[in-house]
PDB file of C-alpha atoms in Angstrom:
ATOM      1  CA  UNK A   1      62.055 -79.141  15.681  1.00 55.00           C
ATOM      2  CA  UNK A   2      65.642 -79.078  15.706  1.00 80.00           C
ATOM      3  CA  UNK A   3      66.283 -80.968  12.464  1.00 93.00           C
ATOM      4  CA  UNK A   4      64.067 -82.256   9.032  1.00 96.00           C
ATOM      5  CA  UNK A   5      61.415 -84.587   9.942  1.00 96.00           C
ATOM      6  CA  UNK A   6      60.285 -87.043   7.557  1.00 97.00           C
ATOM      7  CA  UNK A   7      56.869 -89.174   7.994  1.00 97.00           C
ATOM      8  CA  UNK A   8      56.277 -92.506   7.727  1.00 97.00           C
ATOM      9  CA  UNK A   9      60.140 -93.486   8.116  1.00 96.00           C
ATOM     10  CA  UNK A  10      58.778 -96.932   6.637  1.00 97.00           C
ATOM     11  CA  UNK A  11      55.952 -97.659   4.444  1.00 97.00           C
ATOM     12  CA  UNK A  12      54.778-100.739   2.512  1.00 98.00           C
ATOM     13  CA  UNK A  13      51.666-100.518  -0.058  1.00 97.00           C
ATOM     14  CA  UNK A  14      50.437-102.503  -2.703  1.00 97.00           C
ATOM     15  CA  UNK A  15      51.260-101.933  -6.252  1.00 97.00           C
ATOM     16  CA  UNK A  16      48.785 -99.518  -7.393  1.00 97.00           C
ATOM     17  CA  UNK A  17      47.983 -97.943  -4.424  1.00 98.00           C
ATOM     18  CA  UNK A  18      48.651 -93.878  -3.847  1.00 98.00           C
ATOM     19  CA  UNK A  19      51.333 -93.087  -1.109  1.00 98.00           C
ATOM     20  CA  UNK A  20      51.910 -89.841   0.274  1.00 98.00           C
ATOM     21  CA  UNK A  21      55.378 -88.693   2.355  1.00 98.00           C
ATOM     22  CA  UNK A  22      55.926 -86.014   4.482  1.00 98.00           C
ATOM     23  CA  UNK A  23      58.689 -83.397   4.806  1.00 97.00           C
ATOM     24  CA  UNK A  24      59.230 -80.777   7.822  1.00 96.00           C
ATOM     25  CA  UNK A  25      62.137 -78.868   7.096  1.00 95.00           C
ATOM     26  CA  UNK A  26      64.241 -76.755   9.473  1.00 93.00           C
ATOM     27  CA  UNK A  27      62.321 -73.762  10.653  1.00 91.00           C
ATOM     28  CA  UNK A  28      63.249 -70.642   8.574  1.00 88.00           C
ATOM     29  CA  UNK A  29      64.973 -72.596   5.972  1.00 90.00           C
ATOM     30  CA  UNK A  30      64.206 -71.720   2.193  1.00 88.00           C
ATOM     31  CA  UNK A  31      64.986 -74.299   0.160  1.00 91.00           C
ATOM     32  CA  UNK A  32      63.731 -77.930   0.224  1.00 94.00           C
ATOM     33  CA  UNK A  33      64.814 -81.122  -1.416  1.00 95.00           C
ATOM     34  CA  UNK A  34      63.327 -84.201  -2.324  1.00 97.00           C
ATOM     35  CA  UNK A  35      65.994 -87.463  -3.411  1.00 97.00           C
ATOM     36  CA  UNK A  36      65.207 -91.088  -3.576  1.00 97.00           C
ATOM     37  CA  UNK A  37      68.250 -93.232  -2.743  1.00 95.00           C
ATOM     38  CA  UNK A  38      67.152 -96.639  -4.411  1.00 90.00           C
ATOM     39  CA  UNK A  39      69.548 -99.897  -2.876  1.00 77.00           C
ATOM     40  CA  UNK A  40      73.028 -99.425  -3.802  1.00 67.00           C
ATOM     41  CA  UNK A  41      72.149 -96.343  -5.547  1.00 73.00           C
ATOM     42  CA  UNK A  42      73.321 -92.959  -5.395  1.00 85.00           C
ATOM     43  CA  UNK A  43      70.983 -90.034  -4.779  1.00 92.00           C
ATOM     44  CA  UNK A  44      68.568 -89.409  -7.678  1.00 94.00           C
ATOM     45  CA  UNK A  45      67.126 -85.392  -7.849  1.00 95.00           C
ATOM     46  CA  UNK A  46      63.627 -85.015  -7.738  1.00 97.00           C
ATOM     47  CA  UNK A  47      62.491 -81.757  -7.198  1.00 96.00           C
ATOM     48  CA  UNK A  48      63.665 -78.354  -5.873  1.00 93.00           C
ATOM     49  CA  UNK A  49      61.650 -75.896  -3.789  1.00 92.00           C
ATOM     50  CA  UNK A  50      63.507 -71.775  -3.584  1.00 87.00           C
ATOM     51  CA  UNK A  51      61.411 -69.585  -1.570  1.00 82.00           C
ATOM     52  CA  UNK A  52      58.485 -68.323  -3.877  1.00 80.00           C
ATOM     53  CA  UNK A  53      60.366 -69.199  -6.871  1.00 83.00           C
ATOM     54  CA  UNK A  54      58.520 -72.054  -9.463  1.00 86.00           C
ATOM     55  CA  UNK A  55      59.975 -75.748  -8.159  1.00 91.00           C
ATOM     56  CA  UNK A  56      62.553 -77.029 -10.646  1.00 92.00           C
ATOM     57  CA  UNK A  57      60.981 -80.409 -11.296  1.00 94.00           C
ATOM     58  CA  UNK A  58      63.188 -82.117 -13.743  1.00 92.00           C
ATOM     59  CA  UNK A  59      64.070 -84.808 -11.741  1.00 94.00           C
ATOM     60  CA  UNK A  60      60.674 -86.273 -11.205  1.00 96.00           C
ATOM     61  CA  UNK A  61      60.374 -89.611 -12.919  1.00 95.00           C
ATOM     62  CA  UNK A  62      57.395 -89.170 -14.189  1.00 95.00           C
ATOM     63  CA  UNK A  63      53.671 -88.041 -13.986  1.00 96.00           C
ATOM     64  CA  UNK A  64      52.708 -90.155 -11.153  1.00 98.00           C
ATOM     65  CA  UNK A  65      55.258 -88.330  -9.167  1.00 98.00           C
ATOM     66  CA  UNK A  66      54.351 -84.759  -7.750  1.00 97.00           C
ATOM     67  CA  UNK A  67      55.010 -82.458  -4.825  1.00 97.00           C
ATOM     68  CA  UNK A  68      54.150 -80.109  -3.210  1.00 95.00           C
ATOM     69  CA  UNK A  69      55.603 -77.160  -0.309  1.00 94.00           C
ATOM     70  CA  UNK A  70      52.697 -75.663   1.676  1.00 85.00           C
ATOM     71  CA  UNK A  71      53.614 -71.930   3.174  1.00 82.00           C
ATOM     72  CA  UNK A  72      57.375 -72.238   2.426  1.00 77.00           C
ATOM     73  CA  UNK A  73      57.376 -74.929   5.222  1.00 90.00           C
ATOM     74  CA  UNK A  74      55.917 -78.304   5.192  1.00 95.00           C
ATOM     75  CA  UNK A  75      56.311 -80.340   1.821  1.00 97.00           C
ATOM     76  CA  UNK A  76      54.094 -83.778   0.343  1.00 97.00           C
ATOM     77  CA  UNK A  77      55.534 -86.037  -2.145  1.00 98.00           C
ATOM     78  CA  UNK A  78      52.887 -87.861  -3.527  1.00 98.00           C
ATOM     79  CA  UNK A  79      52.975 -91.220  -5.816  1.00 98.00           C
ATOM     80  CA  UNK A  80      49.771 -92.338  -7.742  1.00 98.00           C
ATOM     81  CA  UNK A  81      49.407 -95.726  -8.742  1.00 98.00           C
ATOM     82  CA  UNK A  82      53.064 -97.029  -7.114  1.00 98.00           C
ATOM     83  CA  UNK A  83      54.839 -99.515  -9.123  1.00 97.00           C
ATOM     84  CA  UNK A  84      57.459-101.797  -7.824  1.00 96.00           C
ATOM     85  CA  UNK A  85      60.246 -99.879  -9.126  1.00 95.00           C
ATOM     86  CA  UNK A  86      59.354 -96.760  -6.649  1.00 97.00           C
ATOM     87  CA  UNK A  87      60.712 -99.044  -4.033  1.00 96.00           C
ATOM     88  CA  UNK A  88      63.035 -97.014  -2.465  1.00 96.00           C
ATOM     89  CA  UNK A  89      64.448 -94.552   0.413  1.00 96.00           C
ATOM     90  CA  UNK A  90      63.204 -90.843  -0.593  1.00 97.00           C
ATOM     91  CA  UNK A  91      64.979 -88.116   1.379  1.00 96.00           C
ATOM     92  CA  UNK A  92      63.912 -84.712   2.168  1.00 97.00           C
ATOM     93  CA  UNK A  93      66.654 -81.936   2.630  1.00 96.00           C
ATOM     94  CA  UNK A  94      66.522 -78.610   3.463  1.00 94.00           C
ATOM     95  CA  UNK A  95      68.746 -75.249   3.439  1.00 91.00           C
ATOM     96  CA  UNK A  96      69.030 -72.102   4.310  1.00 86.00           C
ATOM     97  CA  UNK A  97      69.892 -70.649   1.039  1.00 76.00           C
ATOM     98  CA  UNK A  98      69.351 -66.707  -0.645  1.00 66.00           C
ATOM     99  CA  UNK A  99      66.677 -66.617  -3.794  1.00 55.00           C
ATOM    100  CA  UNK A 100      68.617 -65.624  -7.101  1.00 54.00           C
ATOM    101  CA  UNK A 101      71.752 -65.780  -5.899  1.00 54.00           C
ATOM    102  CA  UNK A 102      74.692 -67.461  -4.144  1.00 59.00           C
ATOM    103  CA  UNK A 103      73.743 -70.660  -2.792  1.00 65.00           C
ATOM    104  CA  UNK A 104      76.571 -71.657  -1.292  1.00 75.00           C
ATOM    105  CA  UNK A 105      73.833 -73.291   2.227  1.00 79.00           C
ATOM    106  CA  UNK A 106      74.623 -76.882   2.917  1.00 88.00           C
ATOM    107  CA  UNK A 107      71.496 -79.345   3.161  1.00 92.00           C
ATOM    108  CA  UNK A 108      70.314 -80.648   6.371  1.00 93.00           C
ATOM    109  CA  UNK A 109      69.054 -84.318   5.699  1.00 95.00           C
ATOM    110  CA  UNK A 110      65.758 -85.928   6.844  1.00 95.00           C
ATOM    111  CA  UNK A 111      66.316 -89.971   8.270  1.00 94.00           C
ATOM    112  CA  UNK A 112      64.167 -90.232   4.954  1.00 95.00           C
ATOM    113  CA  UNK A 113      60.801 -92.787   4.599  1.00 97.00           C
ATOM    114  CA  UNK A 114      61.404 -96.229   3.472  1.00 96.00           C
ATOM    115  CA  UNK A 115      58.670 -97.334   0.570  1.00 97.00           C
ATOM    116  CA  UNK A 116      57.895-100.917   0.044  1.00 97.00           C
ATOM    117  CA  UNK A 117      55.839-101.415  -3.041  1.00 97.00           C
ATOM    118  CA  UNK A 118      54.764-105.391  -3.027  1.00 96.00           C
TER     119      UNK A 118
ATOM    120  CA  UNK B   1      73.873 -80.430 -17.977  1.00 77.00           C
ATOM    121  CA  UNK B   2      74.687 -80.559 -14.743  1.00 86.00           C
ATOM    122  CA  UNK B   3      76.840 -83.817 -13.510  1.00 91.00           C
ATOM    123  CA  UNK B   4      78.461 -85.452 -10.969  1.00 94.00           C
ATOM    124  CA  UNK B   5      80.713 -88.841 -11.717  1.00 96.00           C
ATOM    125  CA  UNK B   6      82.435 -90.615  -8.909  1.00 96.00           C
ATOM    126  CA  UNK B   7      84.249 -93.237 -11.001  1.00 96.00           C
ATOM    127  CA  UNK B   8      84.889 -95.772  -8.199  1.00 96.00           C
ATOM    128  CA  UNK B   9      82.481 -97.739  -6.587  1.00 95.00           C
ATOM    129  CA  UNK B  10      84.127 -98.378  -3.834  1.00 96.00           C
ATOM    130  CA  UNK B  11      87.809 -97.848  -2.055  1.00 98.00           C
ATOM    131  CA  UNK B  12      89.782 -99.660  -0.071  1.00 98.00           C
ATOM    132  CA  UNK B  13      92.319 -98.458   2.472  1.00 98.00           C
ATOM    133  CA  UNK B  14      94.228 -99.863   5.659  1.00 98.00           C
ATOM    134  CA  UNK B  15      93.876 -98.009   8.583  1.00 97.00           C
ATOM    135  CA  UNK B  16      96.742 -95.100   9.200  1.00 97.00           C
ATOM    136  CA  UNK B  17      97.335 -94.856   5.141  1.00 98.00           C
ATOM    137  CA  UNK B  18      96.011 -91.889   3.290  1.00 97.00           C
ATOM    138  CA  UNK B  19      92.759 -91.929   1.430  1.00 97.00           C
ATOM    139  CA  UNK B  20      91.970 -90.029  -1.576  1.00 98.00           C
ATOM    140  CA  UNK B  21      87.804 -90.398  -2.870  1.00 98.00           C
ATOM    141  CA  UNK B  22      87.598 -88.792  -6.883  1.00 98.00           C
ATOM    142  CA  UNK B  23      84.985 -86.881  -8.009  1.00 98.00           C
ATOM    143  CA  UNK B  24      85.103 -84.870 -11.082  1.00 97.00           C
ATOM    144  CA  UNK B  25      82.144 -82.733 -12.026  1.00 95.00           C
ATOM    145  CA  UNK B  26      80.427 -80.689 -15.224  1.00 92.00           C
ATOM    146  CA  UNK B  27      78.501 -77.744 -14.602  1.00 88.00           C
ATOM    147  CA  UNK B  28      78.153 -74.000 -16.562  1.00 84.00           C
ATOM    148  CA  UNK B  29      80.017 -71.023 -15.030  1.00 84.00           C
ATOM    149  CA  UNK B  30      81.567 -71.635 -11.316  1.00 85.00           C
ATOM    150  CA  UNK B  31      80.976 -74.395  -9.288  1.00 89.00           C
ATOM    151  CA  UNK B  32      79.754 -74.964  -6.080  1.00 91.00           C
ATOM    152  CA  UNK B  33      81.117 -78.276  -4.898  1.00 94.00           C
ATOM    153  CA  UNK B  34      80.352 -80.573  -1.597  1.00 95.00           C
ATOM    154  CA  UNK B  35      80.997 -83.913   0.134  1.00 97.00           C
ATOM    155  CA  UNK B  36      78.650 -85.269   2.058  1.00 96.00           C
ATOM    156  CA  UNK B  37      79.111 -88.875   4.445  1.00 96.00           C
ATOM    157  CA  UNK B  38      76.388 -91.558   4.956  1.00 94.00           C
ATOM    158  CA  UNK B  39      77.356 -93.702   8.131  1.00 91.00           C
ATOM    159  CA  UNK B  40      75.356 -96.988   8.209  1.00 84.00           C
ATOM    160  CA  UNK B  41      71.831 -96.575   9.007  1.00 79.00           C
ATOM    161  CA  UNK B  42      72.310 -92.865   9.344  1.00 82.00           C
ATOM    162  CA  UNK B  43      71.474 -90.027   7.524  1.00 84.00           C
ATOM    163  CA  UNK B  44      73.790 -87.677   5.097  1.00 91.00           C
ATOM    164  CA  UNK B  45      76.099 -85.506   7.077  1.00 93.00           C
ATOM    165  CA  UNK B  46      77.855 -82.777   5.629  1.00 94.00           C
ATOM    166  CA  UNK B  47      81.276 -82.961   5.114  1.00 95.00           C
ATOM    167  CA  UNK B  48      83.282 -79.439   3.635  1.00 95.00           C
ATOM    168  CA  UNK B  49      82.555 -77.639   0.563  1.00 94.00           C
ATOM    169  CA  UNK B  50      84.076 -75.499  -2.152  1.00 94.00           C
ATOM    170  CA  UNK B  51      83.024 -71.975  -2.823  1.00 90.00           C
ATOM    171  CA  UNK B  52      85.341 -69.785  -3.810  1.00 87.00           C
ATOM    172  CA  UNK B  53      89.092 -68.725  -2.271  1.00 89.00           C
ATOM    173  CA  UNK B  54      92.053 -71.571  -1.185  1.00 92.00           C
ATOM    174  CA  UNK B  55      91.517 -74.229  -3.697  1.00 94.00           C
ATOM    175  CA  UNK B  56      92.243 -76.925  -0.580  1.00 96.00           C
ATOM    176  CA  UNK B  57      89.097 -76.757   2.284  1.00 96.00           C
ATOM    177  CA  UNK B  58      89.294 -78.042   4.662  1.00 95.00           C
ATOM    178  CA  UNK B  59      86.423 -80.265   7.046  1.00 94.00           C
ATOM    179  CA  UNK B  60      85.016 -81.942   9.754  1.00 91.00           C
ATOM    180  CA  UNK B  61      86.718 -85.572  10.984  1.00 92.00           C
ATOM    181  CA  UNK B  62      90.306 -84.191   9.327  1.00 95.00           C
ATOM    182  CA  UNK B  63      88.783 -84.652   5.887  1.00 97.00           C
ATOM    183  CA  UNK B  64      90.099 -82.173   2.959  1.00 97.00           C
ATOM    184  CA  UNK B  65      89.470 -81.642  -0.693  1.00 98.00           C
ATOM    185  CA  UNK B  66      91.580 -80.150  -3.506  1.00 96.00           C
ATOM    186  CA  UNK B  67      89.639 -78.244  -6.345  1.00 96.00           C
ATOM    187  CA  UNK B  68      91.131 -78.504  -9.447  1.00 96.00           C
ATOM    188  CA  UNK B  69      89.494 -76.166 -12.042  1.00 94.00           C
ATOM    189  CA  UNK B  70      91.281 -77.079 -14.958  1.00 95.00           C
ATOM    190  CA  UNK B  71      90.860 -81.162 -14.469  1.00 96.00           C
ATOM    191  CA  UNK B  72      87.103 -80.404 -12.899  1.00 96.00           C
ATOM    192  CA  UNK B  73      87.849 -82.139  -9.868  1.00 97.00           C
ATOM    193  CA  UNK B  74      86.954 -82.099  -6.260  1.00 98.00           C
ATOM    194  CA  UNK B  75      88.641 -84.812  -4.940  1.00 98.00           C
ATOM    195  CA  UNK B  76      88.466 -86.001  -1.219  1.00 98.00           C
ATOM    196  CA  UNK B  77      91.331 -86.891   0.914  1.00 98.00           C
ATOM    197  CA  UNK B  78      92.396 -87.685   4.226  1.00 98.00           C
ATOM    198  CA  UNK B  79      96.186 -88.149   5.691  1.00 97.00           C
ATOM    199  CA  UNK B  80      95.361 -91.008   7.836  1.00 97.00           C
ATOM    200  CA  UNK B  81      92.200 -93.188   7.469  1.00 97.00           C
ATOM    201  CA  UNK B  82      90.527 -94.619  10.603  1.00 97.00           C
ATOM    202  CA  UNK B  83      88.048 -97.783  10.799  1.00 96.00           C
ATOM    203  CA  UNK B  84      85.448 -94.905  12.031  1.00 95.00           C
ATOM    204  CA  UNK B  85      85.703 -93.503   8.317  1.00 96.00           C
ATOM    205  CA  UNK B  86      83.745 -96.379   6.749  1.00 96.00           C
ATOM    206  CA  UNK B  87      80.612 -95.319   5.300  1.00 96.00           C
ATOM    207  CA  UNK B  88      79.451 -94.140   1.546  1.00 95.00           C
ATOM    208  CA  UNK B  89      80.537 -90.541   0.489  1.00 97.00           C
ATOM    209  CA  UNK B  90      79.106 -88.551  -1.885  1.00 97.00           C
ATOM    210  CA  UNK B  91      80.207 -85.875  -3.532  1.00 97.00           C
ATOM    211  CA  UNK B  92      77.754 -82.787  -4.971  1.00 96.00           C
ATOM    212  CA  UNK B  93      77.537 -79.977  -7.360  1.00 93.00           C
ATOM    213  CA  UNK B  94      75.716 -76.974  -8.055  1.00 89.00           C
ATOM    214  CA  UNK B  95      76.157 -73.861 -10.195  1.00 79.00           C
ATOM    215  CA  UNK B  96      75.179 -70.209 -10.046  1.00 72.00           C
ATOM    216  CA  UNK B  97      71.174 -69.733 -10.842  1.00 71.00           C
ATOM    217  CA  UNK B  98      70.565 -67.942 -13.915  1.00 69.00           C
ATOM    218  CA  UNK B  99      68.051 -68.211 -16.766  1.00 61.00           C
ATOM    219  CA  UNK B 100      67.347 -72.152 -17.382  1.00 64.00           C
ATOM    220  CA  UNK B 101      69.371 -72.973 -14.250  1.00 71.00           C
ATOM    221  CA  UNK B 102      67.972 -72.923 -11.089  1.00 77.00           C
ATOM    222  CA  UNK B 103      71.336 -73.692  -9.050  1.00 80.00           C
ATOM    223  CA  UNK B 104      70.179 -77.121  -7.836  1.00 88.00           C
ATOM    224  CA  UNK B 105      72.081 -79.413  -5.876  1.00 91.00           C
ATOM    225  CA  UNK B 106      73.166 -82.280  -7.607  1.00 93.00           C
ATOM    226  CA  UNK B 107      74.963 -85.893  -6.155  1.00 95.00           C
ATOM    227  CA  UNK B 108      77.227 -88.026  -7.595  1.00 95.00           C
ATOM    228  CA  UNK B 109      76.514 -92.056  -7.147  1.00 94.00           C
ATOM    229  CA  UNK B 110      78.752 -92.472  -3.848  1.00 95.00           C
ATOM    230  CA  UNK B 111      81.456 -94.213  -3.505  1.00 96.00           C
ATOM    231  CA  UNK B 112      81.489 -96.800  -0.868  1.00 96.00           C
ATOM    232  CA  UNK B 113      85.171 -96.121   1.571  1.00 97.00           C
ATOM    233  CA  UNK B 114      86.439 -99.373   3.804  1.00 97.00           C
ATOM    234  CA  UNK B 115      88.925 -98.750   6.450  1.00 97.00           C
ATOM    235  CA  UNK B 116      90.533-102.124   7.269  1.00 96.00           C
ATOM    236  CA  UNK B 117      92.801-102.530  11.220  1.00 95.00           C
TER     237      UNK B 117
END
């Protein structure tokens, strides 16, 4: 497509319950993001995808959080056993950016997936 | 570490009067600085950034930003605000990739502009 597609835009679980989101970043692009923008919150890092470098994941909050980017493409954040607090808007970016060194590429937001943990 | 602070939480401005958003930033060796704009049930837009060269850039909707190496600052401005420019902005930082950094992108908390007729 033309721009990043994120899947479900909204999605409400129970506590406790595994959620997976969906990223489909810009075609050719080589970098992918992953935020969460939490209500009246600024945009928290979680992980960083470069080419067939090893993700930087220092933002993730913790071990329930993971991710993965299949084929340098399509990317799945995953939460096990969601807590309230993972209520939020999580936001998938991508960029076309070069591996090792200047990466001067703007990101091209997602419309990012809603989560509603109850 | 890499950081971003945007010290207000939001600014207020009347239409036609300049605007000026502050950002200040920490990050090792030379920066790579951004501003991005979140409209109201839209998502982030990008706005200008910093590489290297003129220290003012220049972007899209007649916004501009100053860097200021010495103060670490990447402030955003605008001549003449417009009730259109409403929306959070946020500005973003990233630094060259070498060993223990991977040159990721990193946001500031946003700072919320309103543009009052």
């Amino acid at each position: 497509g033309a721009g990043v597609s994120q899947s479900p835009s909204n999605k409400v679980t129970e506590k406790g319950k595994d959620v997976e989101l969906r990223c489909d970043p810009i075609s050719g692009h080589t970098a992918l993001y992953w935020y969460r923008q939490s209500l009246g919150q600024g945009l928290e890092f979680l992980i960083y995808f470069q080419g067939n470098s090893a993700p930087d994941k220092s933002g993730l909050p913790s071990d329930r959080f993971s991710a993965e980017r299949t084929g340098g493409s399509v990317s799945t954040l995953t939460i096990q056993r969601t807590q309230q607090e993972d209520s939020a808007v999580y936001l998938c970016a991508s960029s076309l950016e070069s591996s090792g060194g200047l990466n001067t590429g703007e990101l091209f937001f997602g419309e990012g997936s809603r989560l509603t943990v109850l | 570490a890499q950081s971003v602070a945007q010290p207000e939480d939001q600014v207020n401005v009347a239409e036609g009067n300049p605007l000026t958003v502050k950002c200040t930033y920490s990050v090792s060796g030379n920066p790579y600085l951004f501003w991005y704009v979140q409209y109201p049930n839209r998502g982030l837009q990008f706005l200008l950034k910093y590489i290297t060269g003129d220290n003012l850039v220049k972007g899209s909707y007649g916004f501009e930003a100053e860097f200021n190496k010495s103060q670490t600052s990447f402030h955003l401005k605008k001549p003449s605000a417009l009730v259109s420019d409403s929306a959070l902005y946020f500005c973003a930082v990233r630094g060259v990739p070498f060993s223990g950094n991977t040159g990721k992108l990193i946001f500031g908390q946003g700072t919320t502009l309103q543009v009052k007729p």
